[in-house]
Structures are given as C-alpha cells and as structure tokens.
Amino acid sequence: MKFDFQRRGLLCVVSGPAGSGKTTLCRAFSDADSSATYAVSATTRPPRTGEKDGKDYHFLTREAFQAKATRGEFLEFAEVHGRFYGTLKDEVIEHIRAGRDVLMDIDVQGAQFIRKSIDPLIQEALVDIFILPRSEEELVERLNNRGTEGQEELDLRLRNARKEMKHWAEYSYTVISGTKEVDFEIFSSIIAGERCRSHRLVPETDGSDEEQQEFGI
Ligand code: 5GP
C-alpha cells in the first residue's frame, strides 16, 4: 500500500520593521514555490512609484476600506504609519483549505490579532516569523538606501521600526537578517520543517479498515 497524504496549508505571518526585507523574502518565496501564494493586502496609502494595484496592494480610498471592514471582509486590519492596512479573507481562507501555503507580510498588531483567532483553521495553519535586522545602524542604512520615502516618512518609519523590533520574541521564529540569500535559505528551511509536521498531514485512504490500520488512524 502507498502512503498518500494531503497537507493542510500554512498561514505564514511575517513581520519585521520597514527595511528588514520581509516583503522581498515573501515575494521571492512565493515566486519560487508553486505551493505558496502571497496575500496581497489592501491599503489606504497611495501607491509608490512602480507599484501596481492588485499586485503590490489593493489600493483603496478610506471609504472603500471602511466599507469592506464593515462588511467583515478582512481577516485583520490595523492602522500603520497613519494609514490603514488589512488582509482580505479572500486572499487567505480558500488557499489554506486547498492545501496551499499563504504568506502574509503584516505588522505586529495584525500578527497579534491573528494569534488570538479562535478559528481552528487559522490556529492550525499559523506559523509566525519575525525578520530582525542585525543592528539599528544596518536598518537605518537599508531604509536610506531604499530611497522610496521622503525624510518625514523615513523618520516616521524609523520610529515605528524601533517599536516593532521590541516584539520579536512574540513570534515562534526569528530570522536574524544577513544577506538576502542566507535569509531566503533560513526562511525556506522553516517552511520546509513546518510542512512536515504530522498534524498537518491528512492520510488519503480508501476508507477500508485495512488501510486505516496501516495508516495508524
Ligand atoms: P508599506 O507601506 O511599507 O508597504 O507597509 C507598511 C507596513 O504595513 C509594513 O510593516 C507591513 O508589514 C504592514 N502591512 C502591510 N500589509 C498589511 C496588512 O494587511 N495588515 C497589517 N496589519 N499590516 C500590513
């Protein structure tokens, strides 16, 4: 007899301060791995140069965001840097049910909210990972090098980054950021390990007593 399994999908909640490389990491992983998908968030912040609606974010007006919140379309949402950001249920739930792994790049408030979820689907799927820069100096350098923000926005992100970094210990995993390649390798290893956890595997049997016994269920 063959040991065939289906697997429940993971919900990988990835946080870290602006400039930690978490978005790049999530994107790179979901591009490289056909079982993984990136949950595109909704936001009320305006698009940066080069950002595309529906790919980088669902860019919404405050009114449209609020309407979705009222209709209960968000799994979580939070105010970050003075703007609203939220994960739409549509970007997550069906994927996990279908055995696909969802990567969410969200702030520490969003992660705290997800952790408190009483939905068994979310609880079973959750894997939370923090990307921690090696030092504050390195973070400042990375933020400056991004060149995507003006000075005022940069200062705000730095202040928030200092606050966000204090939350690393709330996460099951912390990746102390090195090079992009090493971060990717560590991140992939965490996901590979989580995919092997026995409680995520659902044996596929023909329902016969013999097969059930063989599978130990
Ligand atoms: P940025 O404006 O630089 O793209 O993102 C700012 C912050 O918002 C980042 O810390 C990012 O992780 C967070 N963020 C992005 N999408 C979401 C979301 O859907 N929910 C929450 N809670 N935070 C988000």
Short mmCIF file of C-alpha atoms and ligand atoms in Angstrom, two decimals:
data_model
loop_
_atom_site.label_atom_id
_atom_site.label_comp_id
_atom_site.label_asym_id
_atom_site.label_seq_id
_atom_site.Cartn_x
_atom_site.Cartn_y
_atom_site.Cartn_z
CA MET A 1 0.00 0.00 0.00
CA LYS A 2 1.05 3.60 -0.65
CA PHE A 3 1.28 6.32 1.99
CA ASP A 4 -0.57 9.13 0.26
CA PHE A 5 -1.17 12.32 2.17
CA GLN A 6 -2.87 15.61 1.59
CA ARG A 7 -1.50 18.53 3.52
CA ARG A 8 -3.26 21.44 5.16
CA GLY A 9 -1.89 24.81 4.07
CA LEU A 10 0.25 27.06 6.26
CA LEU A 11 -0.57 30.63 7.18
CA CYS A 12 2.87 32.26 7.41
CA VAL A 13 2.61 35.58 9.19
CA VAL A 14 5.81 37.50 8.53
CA SER A 15 6.61 40.73 10.38
CA GLY A 16 9.62 42.95 10.84
CA PRO A 17 10.45 46.64 10.67
CA ALA A 18 10.40 48.55 7.40
CA GLY A 19 13.70 47.81 5.68
CA SER A 20 14.06 44.30 7.16
CA GLY A 21 13.49 42.74 3.74
CA LYS A 22 10.34 40.86 4.73
CA THR A 23 8.34 41.79 1.64
CA THR A 24 11.17 40.79 -0.71
CA LEU A 25 11.51 37.50 1.16
CA CYS A 26 7.79 36.66 0.99
CA ARG A 27 7.62 37.61 -2.68
CA ALA A 28 10.75 35.64 -3.57
CA PHE A 29 9.47 32.57 -1.76
CA SER A 30 6.00 32.63 -3.31
CA ASP A 31 7.54 33.19 -6.77
CA ALA A 32 9.86 30.21 -6.33
CA ASP A 33 7.46 27.77 -4.72
CA SER A 34 4.32 26.70 -6.56
CA SER A 35 2.56 25.62 -3.32
CA ALA A 36 2.87 29.10 -1.83
CA THR A 37 0.93 32.25 -2.52
CA TYR A 38 1.38 35.85 -1.36
CA ALA A 39 -1.67 37.51 0.22
CA VAL A 40 -1.99 40.94 -1.40
CA SER A 41 -3.11 43.39 1.31
CA ALA A 42 -5.47 46.31 0.96
CA THR A 43 -4.26 49.75 1.99
CA THR A 44 -5.30 53.37 2.06
CA ARG A 45 -1.75 54.58 1.45
CA PRO A 46 -1.07 55.93 -2.03
CA PRO A 47 0.96 53.76 -4.44
CA ARG A 48 4.73 54.38 -4.60
CA THR A 49 6.36 54.79 -7.99
CA GLY A 50 6.22 51.48 -9.81
CA GLU A 51 3.66 49.86 -7.51
CA LYS A 52 0.70 48.23 -9.24
CA ASP A 53 -2.85 47.96 -7.96
CA GLY A 54 -3.80 44.33 -7.34
CA LYS A 55 -0.17 43.17 -7.41
CA ASP A 56 1.60 45.14 -4.67
CA TYR A 57 -1.55 46.17 -2.83
CA HIS A 58 -5.23 46.69 -3.41
CA PHE A 59 -5.13 50.48 -3.18
CA LEU A 60 -8.38 51.73 -1.70
CA THR A 61 -9.86 55.02 -0.57
CA ARG A 62 -10.60 55.33 3.15
CA GLU A 63 -14.31 54.99 2.39
CA ALA A 64 -13.87 51.81 0.34
CA PHE A 65 -11.62 50.35 3.04
CA GLN A 66 -14.13 51.16 5.75
CA ALA A 67 -16.98 49.64 3.73
CA LYS A 68 -15.04 46.36 3.40
CA ALA A 69 -14.28 46.42 7.14
CA THR A 70 -17.98 46.93 7.93
CA ARG A 71 -18.92 44.00 5.67
CA GLY A 72 -16.45 41.79 7.58
CA GLU A 73 -14.24 41.18 4.53
CA PHE A 74 -10.96 41.48 6.47
CA LEU A 75 -9.21 38.73 8.36
CA GLU A 76 -7.39 41.52 10.21
CA PHE A 77 -6.63 45.18 9.71
CA ALA A 78 -4.61 47.83 11.51
CA GLU A 79 -3.52 51.43 11.32
CA VAL A 80 0.18 51.60 10.46
CA HIS A 81 2.15 54.82 9.85
CA GLY A 82 -1.17 56.72 9.88
CA ARG A 83 -2.76 54.59 7.08
CA PHE A 84 -4.99 51.54 7.11
CA TYR A 85 -3.69 48.14 6.02
CA GLY A 86 -5.67 44.90 6.02
CA THR A 87 -5.69 41.31 4.81
CA LEU A 88 -8.77 40.25 2.87
CA LYS A 89 -10.25 36.87 3.83
CA ASP A 90 -10.49 36.06 0.10
CA GLU A 91 -6.70 36.17 -0.17
CA VAL A 92 -6.26 33.55 2.56
CA ILE A 93 -9.03 31.15 3.60
CA GLU A 94 -9.71 29.17 0.42
CA HIS A 95 -5.98 28.76 -0.27
CA ILE A 96 -5.36 27.21 3.13
CA ARG A 97 -8.35 24.90 2.71
CA ALA A 98 -6.95 23.81 -0.65
CA GLY A 99 -3.59 22.94 0.95
CA ARG A 100 -1.70 25.97 -0.36
CA ASP A 101 0.60 27.99 1.90
CA VAL A 102 -0.22 31.66 2.29
CA LEU A 103 2.44 34.26 3.08
CA MET A 104 1.25 37.41 4.83
CA ASP A 105 3.56 40.39 5.29
CA ILE A 106 1.85 42.27 8.12
CA ASP A 107 2.75 44.47 11.09
CA VAL A 108 2.96 43.33 14.73
CA GLN A 109 -0.61 44.47 15.55
CA GLY A 110 -2.01 42.34 12.72
CA ALA A 111 0.05 39.37 13.90
CA GLN A 112 -1.22 39.81 17.46
CA PHE A 113 -4.79 39.80 16.15
CA ILE A 114 -4.28 36.64 14.05
CA ARG A 115 -2.66 34.84 17.00
CA LYS A 116 -5.78 35.46 19.08
CA SER A 117 -8.07 33.96 16.41
CA ILE A 118 -10.28 31.16 17.73
CA ASP A 119 -10.87 29.79 14.23
CA PRO A 120 -9.33 26.26 14.26
CA LEU A 121 -8.35 26.62 10.58
CA ILE A 122 -6.23 29.69 11.41
CA GLN A 123 -4.82 28.25 14.65
CA GLU A 124 -3.67 25.05 12.96
CA ALA A 125 -2.20 26.84 9.97
CA LEU A 126 -0.36 29.63 11.77
CA VAL A 127 3.43 29.95 11.53
CA ASP A 128 4.71 33.33 12.71
CA ILE A 129 8.14 34.57 11.73
CA PHE A 130 9.93 37.81 12.63
CA ILE A 131 12.69 39.25 10.45
CA LEU A 132 15.10 41.11 12.70
CA PRO A 133 17.86 43.34 11.32
CA ARG A 134 21.29 42.70 12.82
CA SER A 135 21.56 46.22 14.21
CA GLU A 136 19.79 49.55 14.23
CA GLU A 137 22.63 51.04 12.15
CA GLU A 138 22.05 48.48 9.43
CA LEU A 139 18.33 49.17 9.45
CA VAL A 140 18.93 52.92 9.04
CA GLU A 141 21.28 52.21 6.16
CA ARG A 142 18.80 49.87 4.45
CA LEU A 143 15.96 52.37 4.84
CA ASN A 144 18.09 55.17 3.43
CA ASN A 145 19.19 53.00 0.51
CA ARG A 146 15.59 52.13 -0.42
CA GLY A 147 15.03 55.72 -1.41
CA THR A 148 11.26 55.19 -1.53
CA GLU A 149 10.34 57.69 1.20
CA GLY A 150 10.89 61.37 1.85
CA GLN A 151 12.68 62.46 5.08
CA GLU A 152 9.50 62.89 7.12
CA GLU A 153 8.13 59.47 6.12
CA LEU A 154 11.56 57.95 6.75
CA ASP A 155 11.70 59.36 10.29
CA LEU A 156 8.21 58.01 10.99
CA ARG A 157 9.18 54.55 9.72
CA LEU A 158 12.34 54.58 11.85
CA ARG A 159 10.40 55.48 14.98
CA ASN A 160 7.91 52.70 14.24
CA ALA A 161 10.74 50.28 13.43
CA ARG A 162 12.24 50.78 16.90
CA LYS A 163 8.85 50.00 18.46
CA GLU A 164 8.20 46.99 16.16
CA MET A 165 11.56 45.37 16.89
CA LYS A 166 10.66 45.02 20.57
CA HIS A 167 8.06 42.40 19.59
CA TRP A 168 10.37 39.78 18.05
CA ALA A 169 10.01 37.37 21.00
CA GLU A 170 6.24 37.04 20.44
CA TYR A 171 6.97 35.10 17.24
CA SER A 172 7.71 31.36 17.04
CA TYR A 173 10.68 32.02 14.73
CA THR A 174 13.12 34.90 14.41
CA VAL A 175 15.37 35.24 11.39
CA ILE A 176 18.32 37.48 12.20
CA SER A 177 18.81 39.06 8.85
CA GLY A 178 22.08 38.59 6.98
CA THR A 179 22.33 38.53 3.21
CA LYS A 180 19.24 38.07 1.04
CA GLU A 181 20.45 34.60 0.04
CA VAL A 182 21.03 33.41 3.62
CA ASP A 183 17.69 34.86 4.79
CA PHE A 184 15.96 33.03 1.95
CA GLU A 185 17.64 29.76 2.89
CA ILE A 186 16.66 30.03 6.57
CA PHE A 187 13.12 31.11 5.69
CA SER A 188 12.73 28.18 3.27
CA SER A 189 14.00 25.77 5.94
CA ILE A 190 11.43 26.98 8.45
CA ILE A 191 8.64 26.43 5.94
CA ALA A 192 10.02 23.04 4.91
CA GLY A 193 10.04 21.93 8.55
CA GLU A 194 6.54 23.24 9.21
CA ARG A 195 5.23 21.40 6.15
CA CYS A 196 6.40 18.10 7.66
CA ARG A 197 4.59 18.47 10.96
CA SER A 198 2.47 15.38 11.43
CA HIS A 199 -0.68 17.23 12.45
CA ARG A 200 -0.78 18.94 9.06
CA LEU A 201 -0.87 15.66 7.14
CA VAL A 202 -4.18 14.11 6.22
CA PRO A 203 -3.86 10.47 5.09
CA GLU A 204 -5.72 9.61 1.91
CA THR A 205 -7.24 6.18 2.39
CA ASP A 206 -9.96 4.26 0.60
CA GLY A 207 -11.81 4.13 3.92
CA SER A 208 -11.24 0.39 4.40
CA ASP A 209 -10.33 -0.95 7.86
CA GLU A 210 -7.06 -2.37 6.50
CA GLU A 211 -5.88 0.96 5.07
CA GLN A 212 -6.93 2.84 8.19
CA GLN A 213 -4.95 0.40 10.31
CA GLU A 214 -1.92 0.66 8.02
CA PHE A 215 -2.04 4.45 8.38
CA GLY A 216 -2.36 4.19 12.15
CA ILE A 217 -5.59 6.15 12.26
P1 5GP B 1 4.49 49.65 3.41
O1 5GP B 1 3.69 50.91 3.41
O2 5GP B 1 5.95 49.91 3.65
O3 5GP B 1 4.23 48.77 2.22
O4 5GP B 1 4.00 48.78 4.68
C1 5GP B 1 3.98 49.36 5.94
C2 5GP B 1 3.69 48.33 6.99
O5 5GP B 1 2.37 47.82 6.86
C3 5GP B 1 4.62 47.10 6.95
O6 5GP B 1 5.05 46.84 8.29
C4 5GP B 1 3.71 45.99 6.51
O7 5GP B 1 4.11 44.75 7.04
C5 5GP B 1 2.39 46.42 7.07
N1 5GP B 1 1.28 45.79 6.37
C6 5GP B 1 1.17 45.55 5.04
N2 5GP B 1 0.03 44.92 4.77
C7 5GP B 1 -0.60 44.74 5.95
C8 5GP B 1 -1.85 44.14 6.32
O8 5GP B 1 -2.60 43.63 5.52
N3 5GP B 1 -2.16 44.16 7.64
C9 5GP B 1 -1.36 44.71 8.59
N4 5GP B 1 -1.76 44.67 9.86
N5 5GP B 1 -0.18 45.30 8.27
C10 5GP B 1 0.19 45.31 6.97
#
